[in-house]
Short mmCIF file of C-alpha atoms in Angstrom, two decimals:
data_model
loop_
_atom_site.label_atom_id
_atom_site.label_comp_id
_atom_site.label_asym_id
_atom_site.label_seq_id
_atom_site.Cartn_x
_atom_site.Cartn_y
_atom_site.Cartn_z
CA MET A 622 -49.31 30.85 232.78
CA THR A 623 -46.13 29.26 231.45
CA PRO A 624 -45.85 29.45 227.59
CA LEU A 625 -45.50 26.20 225.61
CA LEU A 626 -42.30 25.79 223.56
CA CYS A 627 -42.63 24.13 220.11
CA TYR A 628 -39.65 22.32 218.53
CA LYS A 629 -39.41 21.53 214.83
CA GLU A 630 -37.66 18.24 214.10
CA GLN A 631 -34.59 18.75 211.92
CA SER A 632 -34.54 16.80 208.67
CA PHE A 633 -31.42 15.42 207.04
CA TYR A 634 -31.36 14.51 203.37
CA PRO A 635 -29.46 11.42 202.14
CA THR A 636 -28.04 11.43 198.60
CA VAL A 637 -26.29 8.66 196.68
CA THR A 638 -23.49 9.58 194.27
CA LEU A 639 -21.54 7.41 191.86
CA GLN A 640 -17.90 8.13 191.07
CA PRO A 641 -16.89 8.33 188.33
CA PRO A 642 -20.26 9.60 187.00
CA TRP A 643 -19.89 8.03 183.55
CA PRO A 644 -23.05 7.16 181.60
CA GLN A 645 -21.78 3.65 180.80
CA ILE A 646 -19.68 1.48 183.11
CA TYR A 647 -18.03 -1.75 181.93
CA SER A 648 -17.48 -4.97 183.83
CA GLY A 649 -14.06 -4.78 185.50
CA GLU A 650 -14.11 -1.03 186.14
CA THR A 651 -13.93 0.34 189.70
CA VAL A 652 -16.81 2.48 190.97
CA THR A 653 -17.26 4.29 194.29
CA VAL A 654 -20.85 4.37 195.67
CA ARG A 655 -21.17 7.08 198.33
CA CYS A 656 -23.97 8.09 200.75
CA GLU A 657 -23.89 11.77 201.70
CA ILE A 658 -26.13 13.16 204.47
CA GLN A 659 -26.91 16.77 203.63
CA GLY A 660 -27.15 18.87 206.79
CA GLY A 661 -25.61 16.13 208.89
CA GLU A 662 -21.95 16.73 208.25
CA GLY A 663 -19.71 15.92 211.20
CA ALA A 664 -22.26 13.68 212.90
CA GLN A 665 -21.82 9.97 213.57
CA TRP A 666 -24.12 8.03 211.31
CA THR A 667 -24.98 4.39 210.84
CA TYR A 668 -25.79 3.60 207.21
CA GLU A 669 -28.27 1.30 205.58
CA TRP A 670 -28.19 0.50 201.86
CA ARG A 671 -30.37 -0.83 199.12
CA PRO A 672 -29.52 -3.27 197.64
CA ALA A 673 -29.10 -5.14 200.92
CA LYS A 674 -25.84 -6.82 199.84
CA LEU A 675 -24.02 -3.63 200.85
CA ASN A 676 -25.23 -3.98 204.43
CA THR A 677 -22.54 -6.40 205.59
CA PRO A 678 -21.47 -5.06 209.00
CA PRO A 679 -19.93 -2.70 209.67
CA THR A 680 -21.81 -0.64 207.12
CA SER A 681 -20.00 2.28 205.51
CA SER A 682 -20.83 5.60 203.92
CA GLU A 683 -19.08 4.48 200.74
CA TYR A 684 -18.07 1.34 198.88
CA ARG A 685 -15.42 0.85 196.20
CA ILE A 686 -16.64 -1.87 193.88
CA THR A 687 -14.96 -3.62 190.96
CA VAL A 688 -18.20 -4.12 189.12
CA THR A 689 -19.75 -6.94 187.11
CA GLU A 690 -23.05 -6.91 185.25
CA SER A 691 -24.76 -8.27 188.38
CA ASP A 692 -24.00 -4.95 190.13
CA SER A 693 -26.37 -3.13 187.75
CA GLY A 694 -29.42 -1.62 189.37
CA GLY A 695 -30.67 1.11 191.69
CA TYR A 696 -28.77 2.23 194.77
CA SER A 697 -30.26 4.18 197.69
CA CYS A 698 -29.24 4.80 201.29
CA ARG A 699 -30.31 6.26 204.61
CA GLY A 700 -28.45 7.17 207.76
CA LYS A 701 -29.25 6.70 211.43
CA ARG A 702 -28.04 8.87 214.27
CA SER A 703 -29.10 7.76 217.76
CA PHE A 704 -32.60 6.44 217.05
CA SER A 705 -33.61 8.80 214.24
CA TRP A 706 -33.46 7.83 210.52
CA THR A 707 -32.72 10.57 208.00
CA LYS A 708 -35.79 12.22 206.55
CA TRP A 709 -36.61 13.71 203.20
CA SER A 710 -40.14 14.32 204.48
CA ASP A 711 -42.18 12.97 207.34
CA THR A 712 -42.66 9.65 205.55
CA LEU A 713 -39.50 9.13 203.42
CA THR A 714 -36.19 8.17 204.99
CA TRP A 715 -34.46 6.69 201.94
CA SER A 716 -32.54 8.69 199.37
CA ASP A 717 -33.63 8.78 195.76
CA SER A 718 -32.39 5.75 193.86
CA VAL A 719 -29.39 6.22 191.56
CA THR A 720 -29.03 3.71 188.74
CA LEU A 721 -25.74 1.98 187.96
CA THR A 722 -25.59 0.41 184.48
CA VAL A 723 -22.84 -2.15 183.90
CA SER A 724 -22.15 -3.81 180.54
CA ASP A 725 -20.34 -7.13 180.18
CA ASN A 726 -19.45 -6.23 176.58
CA LYS A 727 -15.88 -4.95 176.57
CA PRO A 728 -15.76 -1.88 174.31
CA ARG A 729 -13.71 -1.86 171.13
CA PRO A 730 -12.77 1.53 169.70
CA VAL A 731 -12.93 2.30 165.99
CA LEU A 732 -9.73 3.56 164.37
CA THR A 733 -9.75 5.69 161.23
CA VAL A 734 -6.76 6.85 159.19
CA SER A 735 -6.57 9.82 156.85
CA PRO A 736 -5.44 9.76 154.12
CA SER A 737 -5.58 6.03 153.34
CA TRP A 738 -3.08 6.45 150.46
CA LEU A 739 0.15 8.33 150.98
CA SER A 740 0.91 11.48 149.02
CA PRO A 741 4.06 13.64 149.07
CA GLY A 742 4.47 15.75 152.17
CA ALA A 743 1.17 14.68 153.72
CA SER A 744 0.89 13.76 157.38
CA VAL A 745 -1.19 10.77 158.45
CA THR A 746 -3.83 11.38 161.12
CA LEU A 747 -5.14 8.55 163.29
CA ASN A 748 -8.48 8.98 165.10
CA CYS A 749 -9.65 6.61 167.85
CA GLN A 750 -13.40 6.68 168.50
CA VAL A 751 -15.05 5.17 171.58
CA GLU A 752 -18.60 5.15 172.87
CA HIS A 753 -19.29 8.13 175.15
CA PRO A 754 -16.08 9.90 174.06
CA SER A 755 -16.20 12.52 176.84
CA ALA A 756 -16.19 9.90 179.58
CA GLY A 757 -12.62 10.17 180.83
CA TRP A 758 -10.77 8.16 178.19
CA SER A 759 -7.09 8.42 177.39
CA PHE A 760 -5.65 6.81 174.26
CA TYR A 761 -2.85 4.44 173.29
CA TRP A 762 -1.40 4.23 169.76
CA TYR A 763 0.38 1.24 168.22
CA LYS A 764 2.02 0.08 165.03
CA ALA A 765 0.95 -3.38 163.80
CA VAL A 766 3.96 -5.65 163.22
CA PRO A 767 3.35 -8.83 161.19
CA ASP A 768 3.80 -12.10 163.10
CA LEU A 769 3.56 -14.85 160.51
CA SER A 770 4.15 -17.64 163.05
CA GLU A 771 0.90 -16.68 164.79
CA LYS A 772 -0.84 -15.63 161.56
CA SER A 773 -1.55 -12.31 163.25
CA SER A 774 0.23 -9.11 164.27
CA SER A 775 1.90 -7.85 167.41
CA TYR A 776 1.60 -4.22 168.49
CA GLU A 777 4.43 -1.78 169.16
CA LEU A 778 3.66 1.44 171.04
CA LEU A 779 4.28 4.51 168.90
CA PRO A 780 6.54 7.32 170.19
CA ASP A 781 4.68 9.41 172.80
CA GLY A 782 1.67 7.18 172.10
CA SER A 783 0.89 6.17 175.70
CA GLY A 784 -2.15 7.62 177.43
CA THR A 785 -2.71 10.74 175.33
CA ALA A 786 -5.63 12.97 176.26
CA GLN A 787 -6.41 13.63 172.58
CA ASP A 788 -8.28 11.05 170.51
CA SER A 789 -6.06 11.77 167.50
CA TYR A 790 -2.40 11.10 166.71
CA ILE A 791 -0.40 12.57 163.80
CA ILE A 792 2.40 10.72 162.00
CA HIS A 793 4.85 12.79 159.98
CA GLY A 794 7.09 11.55 157.16
CA GLN A 795 5.31 8.28 156.49
CA THR A 796 6.64 6.75 153.24
CA HIS A 797 5.60 3.09 153.28
CA THR A 798 2.58 0.87 153.83
CA ALA A 799 1.89 0.34 157.54
CA GLY A 800 -0.84 -0.82 159.88
CA TYR A 801 -1.99 0.92 163.06
CA VAL A 802 -4.10 0.06 166.12
CA CYS A 803 -5.46 2.01 169.07
CA ARG A 804 -7.10 1.34 172.41
CA ALA A 805 -8.39 3.47 175.27
CA GLY A 806 -8.11 3.43 179.05
CA ARG A 807 -9.60 5.24 182.04
CA GLY A 808 -10.01 5.10 185.80
CA ASP A 809 -7.79 4.13 188.74
CA PRO A 810 -6.82 1.33 188.52
CA GLU A 811 -6.89 1.84 184.77
CA TYR A 812 -9.39 -0.14 182.75
CA HIS A 813 -8.52 -0.82 179.09
CA THR A 814 -10.73 -1.43 176.10
CA ASP A 815 -9.95 -4.06 173.51
CA HIS A 816 -7.59 -3.07 170.72
CA SER A 817 -9.25 -1.65 167.64
CA GLN A 818 -9.22 -3.51 164.38
CA PRO A 819 -6.03 -2.59 162.50
CA LYS A 820 -6.27 0.08 159.83
CA PHE A 821 -3.73 0.68 157.10
CA VAL A 822 -2.16 3.53 155.23
CA TRP A 823 -0.87 2.43 151.84
CA SER A 824 2.03 3.43 149.68
CA ALA A 825 2.04 2.50 146.00
CA GLY A 826 5.85 2.36 146.08
CA GLN A 827 6.38 5.86 144.75
CA PHE A 828 8.68 7.09 147.53
CA VAL A 829 11.56 4.67 148.08
CA SER A 830 12.93 1.36 146.89
CA LEU A 831 11.46 -1.08 149.39
CA SER A 832 13.09 -4.30 150.55
CA ALA A 833 9.79 -6.08 149.88
CA SER A 834 7.72 -5.80 146.70
CA LEU A 835 4.57 -7.23 145.17
CA THR A 836 4.14 -8.08 141.49
CA VAL A 837 0.85 -8.89 139.78
CA SER A 838 0.47 -11.12 136.74
CA PRO A 839 -1.14 -10.15 134.44
CA ASP A 840 0.15 -6.65 135.18
CA ARG A 841 -3.08 -4.65 135.23
CA VAL A 842 -5.51 -3.22 137.77
CA GLN A 843 -8.75 -4.57 136.29
CA HIS A 844 -9.62 -8.23 135.73
CA PHE A 845 -12.56 -10.30 134.57
CA THR A 846 -14.42 -12.78 136.72
CA SER A 847 -12.68 -16.20 136.73
CA ASP A 848 -9.34 -14.76 135.58
CA SER A 849 -6.21 -16.42 136.94
CA VAL A 850 -4.19 -13.79 138.77
CA SER A 851 -0.86 -14.36 140.53
CA LEU A 852 0.35 -12.13 143.36
CA THR A 853 4.05 -12.69 144.06
CA CYS A 854 6.06 -11.31 146.98
CA GLU A 855 9.71 -10.57 146.25
CA GLY A 856 12.64 -9.72 148.54
CA ASN A 857 15.29 -11.31 150.72
CA PHE A 858 12.86 -13.06 153.04
CA THR A 859 11.79 -16.68 153.41
CA GLU A 860 8.30 -16.19 154.86
CA TRP A 861 5.50 -14.19 153.29
CA ARG A 862 1.81 -13.57 153.44
CA VAL A 863 -0.40 -11.62 151.04
CA ARG A 864 -3.01 -9.47 152.76
CA LYS A 865 -6.19 -7.96 151.38
CA PHE A 866 -8.39 -5.07 152.47
CA SER A 867 -11.74 -5.57 150.76
CA GLU A 868 -14.38 -3.08 149.66
CA ASP A 869 -16.55 -3.85 152.70
CA GLY A 870 -13.70 -3.03 155.08
CA ARG A 871 -12.68 -6.59 155.98
CA LEU A 872 -9.03 -7.51 156.43
CA SER A 873 -7.93 -11.00 155.43
CA ASP A 874 -5.03 -13.06 154.21
CA CYS A 875 -4.98 -14.29 150.63
CA ARG A 876 -7.75 -16.86 150.73
CA ARG A 877 -5.96 -19.28 148.43
CA MET A 878 -3.05 -21.39 149.58
CA MET A 879 0.32 -19.73 149.15
CA THR A 880 2.73 -21.57 146.85
CA GLY A 881 6.08 -20.37 148.07
CA SER A 882 5.83 -16.60 147.84
CA THR A 883 2.95 -16.58 145.32
CA CYS A 884 -0.78 -16.42 145.89
CA ASN A 885 -2.92 -17.61 142.99
CA ILE A 886 -6.47 -16.29 142.66
CA ASN A 887 -9.28 -17.39 140.38
CA THR A 888 -11.02 -14.04 140.53
CA SER A 889 -14.54 -13.26 141.69
CA LYS A 890 -16.14 -9.93 142.58
CA SER A 891 -15.21 -10.46 146.24
CA ASP A 892 -11.52 -10.36 145.27
CA THR A 893 -11.73 -6.61 144.58
CA GLY A 894 -9.54 -4.82 147.12
CA VAL A 895 -6.13 -3.53 148.11
CA TYR A 896 -3.30 -6.11 148.31
CA TRP A 897 0.18 -6.04 149.79
CA CYS A 898 2.89 -8.39 151.07
CA GLU A 899 4.12 -8.79 154.63
CA SER A 900 7.37 -10.60 155.40
CA GLY A 901 8.26 -12.70 158.42
CA SER A 902 10.67 -9.93 159.38
CA GLY A 903 7.91 -7.34 159.57
CA GLU A 904 8.50 -5.63 156.19
CA PHE A 905 5.63 -4.32 154.09
CA SER A 906 5.58 -4.08 150.31
CA SER A 907 3.88 -1.30 148.42
CA ALA A 908 0.16 -1.82 147.89
CA VAL A 909 -1.80 -2.43 144.68
CA ASN A 910 -5.45 -2.34 143.73
CA ILE A 911 -7.25 -5.25 142.13
CA THR A 912 -10.67 -4.56 140.59
CA VAL A 913 -12.80 -7.45 139.32
CA GLN A 914 -15.33 -6.62 136.60
CA ASN A 915 -18.73 -8.03 137.52
CA ASP A 916 -20.32 -7.46 134.10
CA GLY A 917 -19.37 -10.45 131.96
CA ASN A 918 -20.22 -8.55 128.78
CA GLY A 919 -18.52 -5.27 129.69
CA PRO A 920 -14.96 -4.13 128.95
CA ILE A 921 -12.05 -3.63 131.30
CA LEU A 922 -9.38 -0.96 131.10
CA VAL A 923 -5.88 -2.42 130.79
CA SER A 924 -3.66 -0.08 132.82
CA PRO A 925 -0.48 -0.61 134.88
CA VAL A 926 -0.73 -1.67 138.51
CA HIS A 927 2.27 0.35 139.71
CA PRO A 928 3.11 4.05 139.23
CA VAL A 929 4.55 5.09 135.86
CA THR A 930 7.88 6.94 135.90
CA GLU A 931 7.77 10.48 134.56
CA GLY A 932 9.16 10.57 131.02
CA ALA A 933 8.44 6.89 130.33
CA SER A 934 5.93 5.67 127.73
CA VAL A 935 2.71 3.85 128.60
CA SER A 936 -0.13 2.27 126.65
CA LEU A 937 -3.68 1.87 127.88
CA SER A 938 -6.13 -0.39 126.11
CA CYS A 939 -9.65 -1.76 126.35
CA SER A 940 -10.45 -5.46 126.42
CA LEU A 941 -13.43 -7.82 126.46
CA LYS A 942 -13.35 -11.25 128.03
CA THR A 943 -13.96 -12.80 124.61
CA GLN A 944 -11.89 -10.30 122.59
CA LYS A 945 -8.58 -8.90 123.76
CA ILE A 946 -7.91 -6.44 120.92
CA LEU A 947 -10.58 -3.84 120.20
CA SER A 948 -10.88 -0.86 117.89
CA ASN A 949 -13.11 2.19 117.90
CA VAL A 950 -12.62 2.66 121.63
CA PHE A 951 -13.34 5.88 123.53
CA PHE A 952 -10.81 6.81 126.24
CA TYR A 953 -11.55 9.21 129.09
CA HIS A 954 -9.20 11.04 131.48
CA ASN A 955 -10.93 12.36 134.61
CA ASP A 956 -14.27 11.89 132.80
CA LYS A 957 -13.15 13.99 129.80
CA LEU A 958 -13.10 12.33 126.39
CA ILE A 959 -9.49 12.44 125.14
CA GLN A 960 -9.48 9.92 122.25
CA ASN A 961 -12.26 8.87 119.89
CA ASP A 962 -11.03 7.19 116.72
CA THR A 963 -10.35 3.78 115.23
CA ARG A 964 -7.35 3.10 117.44
CA GLY A 965 -7.74 0.55 120.22
CA GLU A 966 -4.94 1.91 122.36
CA LEU A 967 -4.19 5.15 124.15
CA LYS A 968 -0.43 5.72 123.88
CA ILE A 969 1.42 8.33 125.92
CA SER A 970 5.01 8.60 124.67
CA ALA A 971 6.41 10.65 127.55
CA VAL A 972 4.33 10.61 130.72
CA SER A 973 4.12 13.85 132.70
CA LYS A 974 2.45 14.87 135.93
CA SER A 975 -0.55 16.16 134.02
CA ASP A 976 -1.26 12.61 132.79
CA GLU A 977 -1.97 11.42 136.33
CA GLY A 978 -5.61 10.75 137.11
CA PHE A 979 -8.58 8.47 136.53
CA TYR A 980 -8.92 6.64 133.22
CA LYS A 981 -11.70 4.55 131.72
CA CYS A 982 -12.65 3.21 128.31
CA GLN A 983 -15.91 2.75 126.43
CA TYR A 984 -16.68 0.18 123.76
CA SER A 985 -20.02 -0.35 122.01
CA GLY A 986 -21.81 1.78 124.57
CA ARG A 987 -20.40 -0.09 127.59
CA GLU A 988 -17.95 1.54 129.98
CA SER A 989 -15.20 -0.02 132.04
CA ALA A 990 -14.63 0.86 135.67
CA GLN A 991 -12.19 3.74 136.13
CA SER A 992 -8.68 3.28 137.49
CA TRP A 993 -6.16 5.76 138.79
CA MET A 994 -2.84 5.98 136.96
CA SER A 995 -0.08 7.43 139.13
CA VAL A 996 3.01 9.24 137.90
CA LYS A 997 6.24 9.24 139.85
CA GLY A 998 9.33 11.34 139.26
CA GLU A 999 12.89 11.30 140.53
CA GLN A 1000 12.12 13.82 143.30
CA LYS A 1001 8.34 14.11 143.50
CA HIS A 1002 6.21 10.99 143.75
CA PHE A 1003 2.52 10.42 143.63
CA MET A 1004 0.13 7.76 144.81
CA CYS A 1005 -1.69 5.06 142.88
CA PHE A 1006 -5.12 3.66 143.63
CA CYS A 1007 -8.28 2.53 141.90
CA LYS A 1008 -11.91 3.05 142.65
#
């Protein structure tokens, strides 16, 4: 009797892969969708795809797609050799579905700078943050250059700032106010994000004599609501704008009309922020803080806007909106009570480095906000800001 021979049908397993395998793909990026037949390498296969729009003859084992949001969805494939479809089991011939997610929202990275205010010898570190930071991004670093004709800024690539693998960039020797921007790119051809919002590092003018300067009148950090404050840009330039970085992180031009090189503000709480001048030639002034007192019955500390030169004299005082000269005022330096008597002024005859710090005053149980007084010397200089 002749024995019967049994043959087991060979199964081949289709798999869909996406390259690059990033968790989020953006409209305009290029993606390769590939069907791989496991166990069927070297054979001649005819491919069928889901979705059916990939089945335009002649069908291929892979497609390179510049994607839009309409390409989002599940992708699966199967292969045919002679008259036999690939099998995962006796009943399944399609691969598992792989999902492609495409967003029409172009990403915008977030730039941070540290420190925000310059101090002697400190480097400035820029960090560019994107969604899914491990997903193949390289980074581009720019300096923001004022363009007053367009009421905006142009961007100049920083040295060695093109396509860095690191999401940080260090600037050495920074001595003046400047704005910075970043963006990211990935893929081939390279896809770019939008530029980040500009971020600024500020100098209070304690390093060098700048060709552009900003003066504030009245010359103090703190102001009452509805005070008239003038911000004037000075230097050998014909075009100016005054810029503000507000407490909530918004960047804006002086919201009042400029009269020549002066911006006049009738103060409100929203005017609290950091201010500086930008010239039509791309020069930045030093930066100053403006703090608007929201408590109509509370005092303000009268302190200088700009750094005080070491060895010079300075007077700090406390003022109410309805009464400019007060007595029996408490003065604090870095939250330590330093004067408590009938005098209404705190006088320092020869300022030294140890006098630098936060100051505030108290009158009739009400405290002012605190402001930073900076001290600058002939060789060593220190920053000025207010919180």
